[in-house]
Amino acid sequence: MKRLYIIVEGQTEQEFVNSMIAPYLQQFGIYSVTPILIRTSKSGRGGFVNYEHLKNDAVKLLRSQKDDFIVSMFVDFFRIPEIPQKEKWEKMANHKDQVAEMEKCIKDDIKDHRFIPYIQLHEFEALLFSSNKGFETYFTKENALETHQIINAFENPEEINSTPEGAPSKRLMSIKNDYEKVLEGNLIALVVGMKEIMAKCPRFKAWIEELIKACK
């Protein structure tokens, strides 16, 4: 079974890989799953403000390892920096199509069969809206009623993003202004669980299934 490295943009995604994705993949015999924070400088890690930072990390991993591993990435579409071959994706009106094209452009740019790009539509917090039970556990009853209304307003959580202010994290901040992304976000995700997230988020599910297939 191959090892898996997932390049992530922040501590929230890093913790999510460690606490949710890695344990889930163990049932498929994938026991080595390592999140890698994007290196932004010689001493800095975290944040996705420049595509070259992510590319540099991916290329270094791919050059330094043998063939018994897979490298992927887990970053948000919301406020994503410019991706190569802009002419292919910038005029697409549908965000789902745009993200899929961006992933293809990244794959073409890095040019390695061991690399699997993944961009979360629209951001990590979308996964939390797969069920209201996480919000019911950690939010007040009144706040959980608001999140429930948001869940009911969209066909699936990955479509939550009507405007920049309508991104999943922005909606949570408007409901609970002291929402703490790294801690609360992952606690809520644990209550929701991978089974529910994969049932409600088709792009996320497809990525996880692709990782399983590639690692086998």
PDB file of C-alpha atoms in Angstrom:
ATOM      1  CA  MET A   1       0.000   0.000   0.000  1.00  0.00           C
ATOM      2  CA  LYS A   2       1.341   3.414  -0.950  1.00  0.00           C
ATOM      3  CA  ARG A   3       1.990   6.306   1.407  1.00  0.00           C
ATOM      4  CA  LEU A   4      -0.097   9.453   0.987  1.00  0.00           C
ATOM      5  CA  TYR A   5       0.992  13.073   1.389  1.00  0.00           C
ATOM      6  CA  ILE A   6      -1.669  15.808   1.288  1.00  0.00           C
ATOM      7  CA  ILE A   7      -0.528  19.420   0.844  1.00  0.00           C
ATOM      8  CA  VAL A   8      -2.863  21.688   2.841  1.00  0.00           C
ATOM      9  CA  GLU A   9      -3.200  25.441   3.156  1.00  0.00           C
ATOM     10  CA  GLY A  10      -3.798  25.786   6.874  1.00  0.00           C
ATOM     11  CA  GLN A  11      -4.010  24.240  10.324  1.00  0.00           C
ATOM     12  CA  THR A  12      -7.732  23.568   9.923  1.00  0.00           C
ATOM     13  CA  GLU A  13      -7.160  21.320   6.926  1.00  0.00           C
ATOM     14  CA  GLN A  14      -4.095  19.799   8.574  1.00  0.00           C
ATOM     15  CA  GLU A  15      -6.147  18.775  11.609  1.00  0.00           C
ATOM     16  CA  PHE A  16      -8.993  17.537   9.397  1.00  0.00           C
ATOM     17  CA  VAL A  17      -6.598  15.235   7.543  1.00  0.00           C
ATOM     18  CA  ASN A  18      -5.199  13.903  10.827  1.00  0.00           C
ATOM     19  CA  SER A  19      -8.493  13.473  12.663  1.00  0.00           C
ATOM     20  CA  MET A  20     -10.915  12.551   9.862  1.00  0.00           C
ATOM     21  CA  ILE A  21      -9.324  11.535   6.566  1.00  0.00           C
ATOM     22  CA  ALA A  22      -6.422   9.464   7.916  1.00  0.00           C
ATOM     23  CA  PRO A  23      -8.584   7.345  10.284  1.00  0.00           C
ATOM     24  CA  TYR A  24     -11.150   6.793   7.514  1.00  0.00           C
ATOM     25  CA  LEU A  25      -8.488   5.605   5.056  1.00  0.00           C
ATOM     26  CA  GLN A  26      -7.120   3.088   7.555  1.00  0.00           C
ATOM     27  CA  GLN A  27     -10.060   0.782   6.887  1.00  0.00           C
ATOM     28  CA  PHE A  28      -8.752   0.503   3.314  1.00  0.00           C
ATOM     29  CA  GLY A  29      -5.261  -0.411   4.471  1.00  0.00           C
ATOM     30  CA  ILE A  30      -3.833   3.091   3.992  1.00  0.00           C
ATOM     31  CA  TYR A  31      -1.930   3.726   7.219  1.00  0.00           C
ATOM     32  CA  SER A  32       0.568   6.412   6.207  1.00  0.00           C
ATOM     33  CA  VAL A  33      -1.251   9.707   5.603  1.00  0.00           C
ATOM     34  CA  THR A  34       0.719  12.914   6.182  1.00  0.00           C
ATOM     35  CA  PRO A  35      -0.609  16.485   5.798  1.00  0.00           C
ATOM     36  CA  ILE A  36       2.020  19.003   4.632  1.00  0.00           C
ATOM     37  CA  LEU A  37       1.467  22.712   5.295  1.00  0.00           C
ATOM     38  CA  ILE A  38       2.318  24.861   2.270  1.00  0.00           C
ATOM     39  CA  ARG A  39       5.748  26.444   2.706  1.00  0.00           C
ATOM     40  CA  THR A  40       5.442  30.180   2.059  1.00  0.00           C
ATOM     41  CA  SER A  41       9.052  31.135   2.925  1.00  0.00           C
ATOM     42  CA  LYS A  42      12.190  29.604   4.455  1.00  0.00           C
ATOM     43  CA  SER A  43      10.612  29.753   7.892  1.00  0.00           C
ATOM     44  CA  GLY A  44       6.918  30.205   7.135  1.00  0.00           C
ATOM     45  CA  ARG A  45       4.203  27.618   6.582  1.00  0.00           C
ATOM     46  CA  GLY A  46       0.487  27.906   6.000  1.00  0.00           C
ATOM     47  CA  GLY A  47      -1.667  29.995   3.685  1.00  0.00           C
ATOM     48  CA  PHE A  48      -2.328  29.682  -0.028  1.00  0.00           C
ATOM     49  CA  VAL A  49      -1.623  33.079  -1.567  1.00  0.00           C
ATOM     50  CA  ASN A  50       0.683  32.003  -4.377  1.00  0.00           C
ATOM     51  CA  TYR A  51       0.327  28.947  -6.611  1.00  0.00           C
ATOM     52  CA  GLU A  52       4.105  28.616  -6.926  1.00  0.00           C
ATOM     53  CA  HIS A  53       4.345  27.881  -3.203  1.00  0.00           C
ATOM     54  CA  LEU A  54       2.103  24.855  -3.587  1.00  0.00           C
ATOM     55  CA  LYS A  55       3.834  23.749  -6.788  1.00  0.00           C
ATOM     56  CA  ASN A  56       7.257  23.966  -5.150  1.00  0.00           C
ATOM     57  CA  ASP A  57       6.123  21.737  -2.291  1.00  0.00           C
ATOM     58  CA  ALA A  58       4.585  19.202  -4.665  1.00  0.00           C
ATOM     59  CA  VAL A  59       7.632  19.080  -6.937  1.00  0.00           C
ATOM     60  CA  LYS A  60      10.024  18.666  -3.987  1.00  0.00           C
ATOM     61  CA  LEU A  61       7.997  15.771  -2.626  1.00  0.00           C
ATOM     62  CA  LEU A  62       7.762  14.109  -6.006  1.00  0.00           C
ATOM     63  CA  ARG A  63      11.495  14.464  -6.610  1.00  0.00           C
ATOM     64  CA  SER A  64      12.588  13.282  -3.193  1.00  0.00           C
ATOM     65  CA  GLN A  65      10.525  10.106  -2.944  1.00  0.00           C
ATOM     66  CA  LYS A  66      10.323   6.775  -4.728  1.00  0.00           C
ATOM     67  CA  ASP A  67       7.281   5.442  -6.537  1.00  0.00           C
ATOM     68  CA  ASP A  68       5.558   4.009  -3.447  1.00  0.00           C
ATOM     69  CA  PHE A  69       3.569   7.139  -2.585  1.00  0.00           C
ATOM     70  CA  ILE A  70       0.882   9.538  -3.786  1.00  0.00           C
ATOM     71  CA  VAL A  71       0.846  13.335  -3.378  1.00  0.00           C
ATOM     72  CA  SER A  72      -2.427  15.256  -3.284  1.00  0.00           C
ATOM     73  CA  MET A  73      -3.631  18.683  -2.165  1.00  0.00           C
ATOM     74  CA  PHE A  74      -6.557  20.040  -0.147  1.00  0.00           C
ATOM     75  CA  VAL A  75      -7.165  23.785  -0.634  1.00  0.00           C
ATOM     76  CA  ASP A  76     -10.196  26.065  -0.833  1.00  0.00           C
ATOM     77  CA  PHE A  77     -11.652  27.468  -4.051  1.00  0.00           C
ATOM     78  CA  PHE A  78     -12.765  30.535  -2.087  1.00  0.00           C
ATOM     79  CA  ARG A  79     -10.104  33.235  -2.617  1.00  0.00           C
ATOM     80  CA  ILE A  80      -7.818  30.850  -4.461  1.00  0.00           C
ATOM     81  CA  PRO A  81      -4.751  32.482  -6.072  1.00  0.00           C
ATOM     82  CA  GLU A  82      -4.310  32.443  -9.835  1.00  0.00           C
ATOM     83  CA  ILE A  83      -3.889  28.972 -11.298  1.00  0.00           C
ATOM     84  CA  PRO A  84      -1.946  28.258 -14.550  1.00  0.00           C
ATOM     85  CA  GLN A  85      -3.694  28.393 -17.945  1.00  0.00           C
ATOM     86  CA  LYS A  86      -6.100  31.076 -16.799  1.00  0.00           C
ATOM     87  CA  GLU A  87      -7.625  31.317 -20.267  1.00  0.00           C
ATOM     88  CA  LYS A  88      -9.113  27.831 -19.831  1.00  0.00           C
ATOM     89  CA  TRP A  89     -11.063  28.475 -16.637  1.00  0.00           C
ATOM     90  CA  GLU A  90     -11.528  32.186 -15.928  1.00  0.00           C
ATOM     91  CA  LYS A  91     -14.628  32.696 -18.108  1.00  0.00           C
ATOM     92  CA  MET A  92     -16.512  29.636 -16.886  1.00  0.00           C
ATOM     93  CA  ALA A  93     -19.685  30.728 -15.116  1.00  0.00           C
ATOM     94  CA  ASN A  94     -20.286  27.465 -13.276  1.00  0.00           C
ATOM     95  CA  HIS A  95     -17.987  27.145 -10.267  1.00  0.00           C
ATOM     96  CA  LYS A  96     -18.072  23.347 -10.342  1.00  0.00           C
ATOM     97  CA  ASP A  97     -16.818  23.327 -13.945  1.00  0.00           C
ATOM     98  CA  GLN A  98     -14.273  26.018 -13.131  1.00  0.00           C
ATOM     99  CA  VAL A  99     -12.797  24.062 -10.230  1.00  0.00           C
ATOM    100  CA  ALA A 100     -12.627  20.876 -12.311  1.00  0.00           C
ATOM    101  CA  GLU A 101     -10.763  22.755 -15.045  1.00  0.00           C
ATOM    102  CA  MET A 102      -8.394  24.303 -12.509  1.00  0.00           C
ATOM    103  CA  GLU A 103      -7.546  20.832 -11.223  1.00  0.00           C
ATOM    104  CA  LYS A 104      -6.795  19.697 -14.772  1.00  0.00           C
ATOM    105  CA  CYS A 105      -4.550  22.730 -15.317  1.00  0.00           C
ATOM    106  CA  ILE A 106      -2.619  21.994 -12.122  1.00  0.00           C
ATOM    107  CA  LYS A 107      -2.254  18.348 -13.150  1.00  0.00           C
ATOM    108  CA  ASP A 108      -0.942  19.433 -16.567  1.00  0.00           C
ATOM    109  CA  ASP A 109       1.478  21.875 -14.959  1.00  0.00           C
ATOM    110  CA  ILE A 110       3.012  19.464 -12.451  1.00  0.00           C
ATOM    111  CA  LYS A 111       3.072  16.543 -14.881  1.00  0.00           C
ATOM    112  CA  ASP A 112       3.364  13.549 -12.574  1.00  0.00           C
ATOM    113  CA  HIS A 113       0.992  10.577 -12.451  1.00  0.00           C
ATOM    114  CA  ARG A 114       1.515  10.351  -8.676  1.00  0.00           C
ATOM    115  CA  PHE A 115      -0.022  13.808  -8.117  1.00  0.00           C
ATOM    116  CA  ILE A 116      -3.786  14.209  -7.549  1.00  0.00           C
ATOM    117  CA  PRO A 117      -4.965  17.834  -7.310  1.00  0.00           C
ATOM    118  CA  TYR A 118      -8.094  18.645  -5.298  1.00  0.00           C
ATOM    119  CA  ILE A 119      -9.778  21.994  -4.690  1.00  0.00           C
ATOM    120  CA  GLN A 120     -12.586  22.088  -2.120  1.00  0.00           C
ATOM    121  CA  LEU A 121     -15.737  23.746  -3.434  1.00  0.00           C
ATOM    122  CA  HIS A 122     -16.141  26.322  -2.013  1.00  0.00           C
ATOM    123  CA  GLU A 123     -14.125  25.872   1.176  1.00  0.00           C
ATOM    124  CA  PHE A 124     -13.542  23.563   4.128  1.00  0.00           C
ATOM    125  CA  GLU A 125     -16.586  24.862   6.037  1.00  0.00           C
ATOM    126  CA  ALA A 126     -18.893  23.548   3.301  1.00  0.00           C
ATOM    127  CA  LEU A 127     -18.266  20.052   4.653  1.00  0.00           C
ATOM    128  CA  LEU A 128     -19.676  21.053   8.045  1.00  0.00           C
ATOM    129  CA  PHE A 129     -23.061  21.738   6.446  1.00  0.00           C
ATOM    130  CA  SER A 130     -23.435  18.059   5.484  1.00  0.00           C
ATOM    131  CA  SER A 131     -25.531  17.684   8.630  1.00  0.00           C
ATOM    132  CA  ASN A 132     -26.868  20.067  11.235  1.00  0.00           C
ATOM    133  CA  LYS A 133     -25.992  17.775  14.151  1.00  0.00           C
ATOM    134  CA  GLY A 134     -22.509  19.284  14.545  1.00  0.00           C
ATOM    135  CA  PHE A 135     -23.957  22.779  14.840  1.00  0.00           C
ATOM    136  CA  GLU A 136     -26.640  21.512  17.207  1.00  0.00           C
ATOM    137  CA  THR A 137     -23.870  20.135  19.410  1.00  0.00           C
ATOM    138  CA  TYR A 138     -21.624  23.204  19.571  1.00  0.00           C
ATOM    139  CA  PHE A 139     -23.871  26.172  18.711  1.00  0.00           C
ATOM    140  CA  THR A 140     -26.824  27.605  20.592  1.00  0.00           C
ATOM    141  CA  LYS A 141     -30.286  26.395  19.661  1.00  0.00           C
ATOM    142  CA  GLU A 142     -31.017  29.689  17.901  1.00  0.00           C
ATOM    143  CA  ASN A 143     -27.781  29.551  15.894  1.00  0.00           C
ATOM    144  CA  ALA A 144     -28.404  25.920  14.953  1.00  0.00           C
ATOM    145  CA  LEU A 145     -31.801  26.924  13.559  1.00  0.00           C
ATOM    146  CA  GLU A 146     -30.004  29.377  11.253  1.00  0.00           C
ATOM    147  CA  THR A 147     -27.532  26.766  10.028  1.00  0.00           C
ATOM    148  CA  HIS A 148     -30.437  24.383   9.462  1.00  0.00           C
ATOM    149  CA  GLN A 149     -32.068  26.968   7.173  1.00  0.00           C
ATOM    150  CA  ILE A 150     -28.851  27.277   5.160  1.00  0.00           C
ATOM    151  CA  ILE A 151     -28.590  23.501   4.758  1.00  0.00           C
ATOM    152  CA  ASN A 152     -32.170  23.334   3.481  1.00  0.00           C
ATOM    153  CA  ALA A 153     -31.550  26.139   0.984  1.00  0.00           C
ATOM    154  CA  PHE A 154     -28.945  24.221  -1.047  1.00  0.00           C
ATOM    155  CA  GLU A 155     -29.034  20.909  -2.893  1.00  0.00           C
ATOM    156  CA  ASN A 156     -25.638  19.969  -1.487  1.00  0.00           C
ATOM    157  CA  PRO A 157     -23.165  21.762   0.830  1.00  0.00           C
ATOM    158  CA  GLU A 158     -20.556  22.236  -1.904  1.00  0.00           C
ATOM    159  CA  GLU A 159     -22.886  24.725  -3.593  1.00  0.00           C
ATOM    160  CA  ILE A 160     -23.065  27.098  -0.614  1.00  0.00           C
ATOM    161  CA  ASN A 161     -21.551  30.355  -1.908  1.00  0.00           C
ATOM    162  CA  SER A 162     -23.888  32.946  -3.401  1.00  0.00           C
ATOM    163  CA  THR A 163     -21.552  35.930  -2.885  1.00  0.00           C
ATOM    164  CA  PRO A 164     -18.168  36.573  -1.185  1.00  0.00           C
ATOM    165  CA  GLU A 165     -20.195  37.243   1.964  1.00  0.00           C
ATOM    166  CA  GLY A 166     -22.152  34.052   1.297  1.00  0.00           C
ATOM    167  CA  ALA A 167     -19.196  31.683   1.562  1.00  0.00           C
ATOM    168  CA  PRO A 168     -19.683  28.970   4.205  1.00  0.00           C
ATOM    169  CA  SER A 169     -17.170  30.461   6.666  1.00  0.00           C
ATOM    170  CA  LYS A 170     -18.640  33.950   6.248  1.00  0.00           C
ATOM    171  CA  ARG A 171     -22.103  32.602   6.958  1.00  0.00           C
ATOM    172  CA  LEU A 172     -20.845  30.912  10.128  1.00  0.00           C
ATOM    173  CA  MET A 173     -19.132  34.106  11.277  1.00  0.00           C
ATOM    174  CA  SER A 174     -22.342  36.066  10.752  1.00  0.00           C
ATOM    175  CA  ILE A 175     -24.221  33.525  12.860  1.00  0.00           C
ATOM    176  CA  LYS A 176     -21.539  33.112  15.540  1.00  0.00           C
ATOM    177  CA  ASN A 177     -18.986  35.928  15.469  1.00  0.00           C
ATOM    178  CA  ASP A 178     -16.527  34.056  17.685  1.00  0.00           C
ATOM    179  CA  TYR A 179     -16.525  30.938  15.513  1.00  0.00           C
ATOM    180  CA  GLU A 180     -13.040  29.421  15.793  1.00  0.00           C
ATOM    181  CA  LYS A 181     -12.171  27.656  12.543  1.00  0.00           C
ATOM    182  CA  VAL A 182      -9.399  25.284  13.603  1.00  0.00           C
ATOM    183  CA  LEU A 183     -10.928  24.052  16.870  1.00  0.00           C
ATOM    184  CA  GLU A 184     -14.675  24.365  16.388  1.00  0.00           C
ATOM    185  CA  GLY A 185     -14.574  23.500  12.695  1.00  0.00           C
ATOM    186  CA  ASN A 186     -12.914  20.169  13.345  1.00  0.00           C
ATOM    187  CA  LEU A 187     -15.018  19.378  16.409  1.00  0.00           C
ATOM    188  CA  ILE A 188     -18.143  19.953  14.330  1.00  0.00           C
ATOM    189  CA  ALA A 189     -16.710  17.804  11.524  1.00  0.00           C
ATOM    190  CA  LEU A 190     -16.097  14.954  13.974  1.00  0.00           C
ATOM    191  CA  VAL A 191     -19.744  15.026  15.038  1.00  0.00           C
ATOM    192  CA  VAL A 192     -20.922  15.036  11.414  1.00  0.00           C
ATOM    193  CA  GLY A 193     -18.556  12.200  10.459  1.00  0.00           C
ATOM    194  CA  MET A 194     -16.966  11.120   7.185  1.00  0.00           C
ATOM    195  CA  LYS A 195     -19.913   8.916   6.197  1.00  0.00           C
ATOM    196  CA  GLU A 196     -22.336  11.848   6.242  1.00  0.00           C
ATOM    197  CA  ILE A 197     -19.875  14.227   4.581  1.00  0.00           C
ATOM    198  CA  MET A 198     -19.235  11.825   1.729  1.00  0.00           C
ATOM    199  CA  ALA A 199     -22.941  11.175   1.313  1.00  0.00           C
ATOM    200  CA  LYS A 200     -23.695  14.882   0.909  1.00  0.00           C
ATOM    201  CA  CYS A 201     -20.541  16.194  -0.854  1.00  0.00           C
ATOM    202  CA  PRO A 202     -20.040  14.432  -4.217  1.00  0.00           C
ATOM    203  CA  ARG A 203     -16.792  16.180  -5.211  1.00  0.00           C
ATOM    204  CA  PHE A 204     -15.201  15.461  -1.848  1.00  0.00           C
ATOM    205  CA  LYS A 205     -16.365  11.822  -2.051  1.00  0.00           C
ATOM    206  CA  ALA A 206     -14.926  11.424  -5.552  1.00  0.00           C
ATOM    207  CA  TRP A 207     -11.558  12.746  -4.331  1.00  0.00           C
ATOM    208  CA  ILE A 208     -11.417  10.345  -1.372  1.00  0.00           C
ATOM    209  CA  GLU A 209     -12.312   7.438  -3.636  1.00  0.00           C
ATOM    210  CA  GLU A 210      -9.618   8.474  -6.116  1.00  0.00           C
ATOM    211  CA  LEU A 211      -7.044   8.554  -3.302  1.00  0.00           C
ATOM    212  CA  ILE A 212      -8.049   5.051  -2.202  1.00  0.00           C
ATOM    213  CA  LYS A 213      -7.771   3.708  -5.745  1.00  0.00           C
ATOM    214  CA  ALA A 214      -4.391   5.397  -6.324  1.00  0.00           C
ATOM    215  CA  CYS A 215      -2.917   4.189  -3.028  1.00  0.00           C
ATOM    216  CA  LYS A 216      -3.906   0.610  -3.752  1.00  0.00           C
TER     217      LYS A 216
END
